[in-house]
mmCIF file of C-alpha atoms in Angstrom:
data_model
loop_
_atom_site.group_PDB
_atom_site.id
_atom_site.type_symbol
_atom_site.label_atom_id
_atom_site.label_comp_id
_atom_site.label_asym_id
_atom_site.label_seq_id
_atom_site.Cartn_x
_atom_site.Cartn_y
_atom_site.Cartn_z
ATOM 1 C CA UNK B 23 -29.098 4.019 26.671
ATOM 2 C CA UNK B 24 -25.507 5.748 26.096
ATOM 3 C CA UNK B 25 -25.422 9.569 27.619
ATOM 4 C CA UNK B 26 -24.497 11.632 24.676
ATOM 5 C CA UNK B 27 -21.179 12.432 25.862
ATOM 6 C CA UNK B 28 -19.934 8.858 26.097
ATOM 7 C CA UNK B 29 -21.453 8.117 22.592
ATOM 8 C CA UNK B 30 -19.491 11.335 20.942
ATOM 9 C CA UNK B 31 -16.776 10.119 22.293
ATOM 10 C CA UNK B 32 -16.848 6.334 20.663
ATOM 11 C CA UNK B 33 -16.978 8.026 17.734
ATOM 12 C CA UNK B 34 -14.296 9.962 18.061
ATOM 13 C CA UNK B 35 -12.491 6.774 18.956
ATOM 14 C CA UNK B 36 -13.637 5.298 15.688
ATOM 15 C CA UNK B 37 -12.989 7.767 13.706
ATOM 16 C CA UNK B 38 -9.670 8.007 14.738
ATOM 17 C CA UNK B 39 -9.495 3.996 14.453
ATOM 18 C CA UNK B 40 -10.815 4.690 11.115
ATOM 19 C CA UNK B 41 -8.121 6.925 9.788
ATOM 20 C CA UNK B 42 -5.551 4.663 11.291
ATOM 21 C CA UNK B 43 -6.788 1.988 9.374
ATOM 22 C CA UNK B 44 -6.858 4.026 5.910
ATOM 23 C CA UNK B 45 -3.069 5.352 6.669
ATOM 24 C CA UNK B 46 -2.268 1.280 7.631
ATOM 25 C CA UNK B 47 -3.699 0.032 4.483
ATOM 26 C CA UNK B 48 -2.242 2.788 2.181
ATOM 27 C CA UNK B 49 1.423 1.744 3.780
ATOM 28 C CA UNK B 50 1.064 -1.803 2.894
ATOM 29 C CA UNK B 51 -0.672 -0.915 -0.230
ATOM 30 C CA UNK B 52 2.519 0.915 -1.844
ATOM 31 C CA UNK B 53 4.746 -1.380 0.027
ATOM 32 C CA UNK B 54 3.374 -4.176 -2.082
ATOM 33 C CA UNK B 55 3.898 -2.100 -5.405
ATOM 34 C CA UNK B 56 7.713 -1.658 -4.324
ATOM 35 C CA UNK B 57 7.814 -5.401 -3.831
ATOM 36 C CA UNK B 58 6.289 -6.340 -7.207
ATOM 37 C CA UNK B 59 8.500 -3.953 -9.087
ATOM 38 C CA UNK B 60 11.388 -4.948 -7.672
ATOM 39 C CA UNK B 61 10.247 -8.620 -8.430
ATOM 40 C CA UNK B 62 9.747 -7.756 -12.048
ATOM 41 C CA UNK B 63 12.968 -5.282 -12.154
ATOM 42 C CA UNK B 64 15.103 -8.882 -11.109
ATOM 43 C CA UNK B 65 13.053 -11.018 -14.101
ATOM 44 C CA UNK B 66 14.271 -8.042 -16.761
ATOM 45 C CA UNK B 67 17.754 -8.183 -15.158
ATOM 46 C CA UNK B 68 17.938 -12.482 -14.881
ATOM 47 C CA UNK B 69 16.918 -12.304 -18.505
ATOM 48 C CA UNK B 70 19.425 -9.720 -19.605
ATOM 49 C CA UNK B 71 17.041 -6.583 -20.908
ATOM 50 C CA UNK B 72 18.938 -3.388 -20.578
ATOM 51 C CA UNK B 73 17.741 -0.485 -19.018
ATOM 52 C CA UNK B 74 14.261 0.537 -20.442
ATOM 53 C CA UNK B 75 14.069 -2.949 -20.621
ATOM 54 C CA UNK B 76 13.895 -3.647 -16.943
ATOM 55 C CA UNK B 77 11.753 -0.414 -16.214
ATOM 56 C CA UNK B 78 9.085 -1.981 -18.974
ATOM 57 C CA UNK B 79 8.585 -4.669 -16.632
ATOM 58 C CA UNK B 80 9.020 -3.601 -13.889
ATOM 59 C CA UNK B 81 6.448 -0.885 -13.823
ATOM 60 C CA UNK B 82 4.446 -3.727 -15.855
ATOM 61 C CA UNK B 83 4.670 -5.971 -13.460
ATOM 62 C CA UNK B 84 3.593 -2.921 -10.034
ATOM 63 C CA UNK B 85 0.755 -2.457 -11.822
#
């Protein structure tokens, strides 16, 4: 069996693995979004849209 001490302090190390993990996933979770609306900002520009245009689909296209 684990003393206490060296099971309290796995935890610890997963918990702090654990928030790692959210903060790592949350990174590559918006940096996705910034990819797809920049994908969808070039379609509205290669297909001439103006302004609002572009934003349409590009936010249509992060989401």
């Amino acid at each position: 069996m684990i003393p206490t001490s060296s099971a309290e302090q796995v935890l610890q190390t997963l918990a702090g693995f654990k928030a790692y993990a959210a903060g790592t996933l949350l990174v590559l979770e918006l940096a996705g979004t910034f990819v797809f609306a920049l994908s969808g900002a070039a379609a509205g520009v290669k297909h001439r849209l103006d302004l609002f245009g572009v934003l349409v689909v590009s936010c249509a296209t992060a989401t």
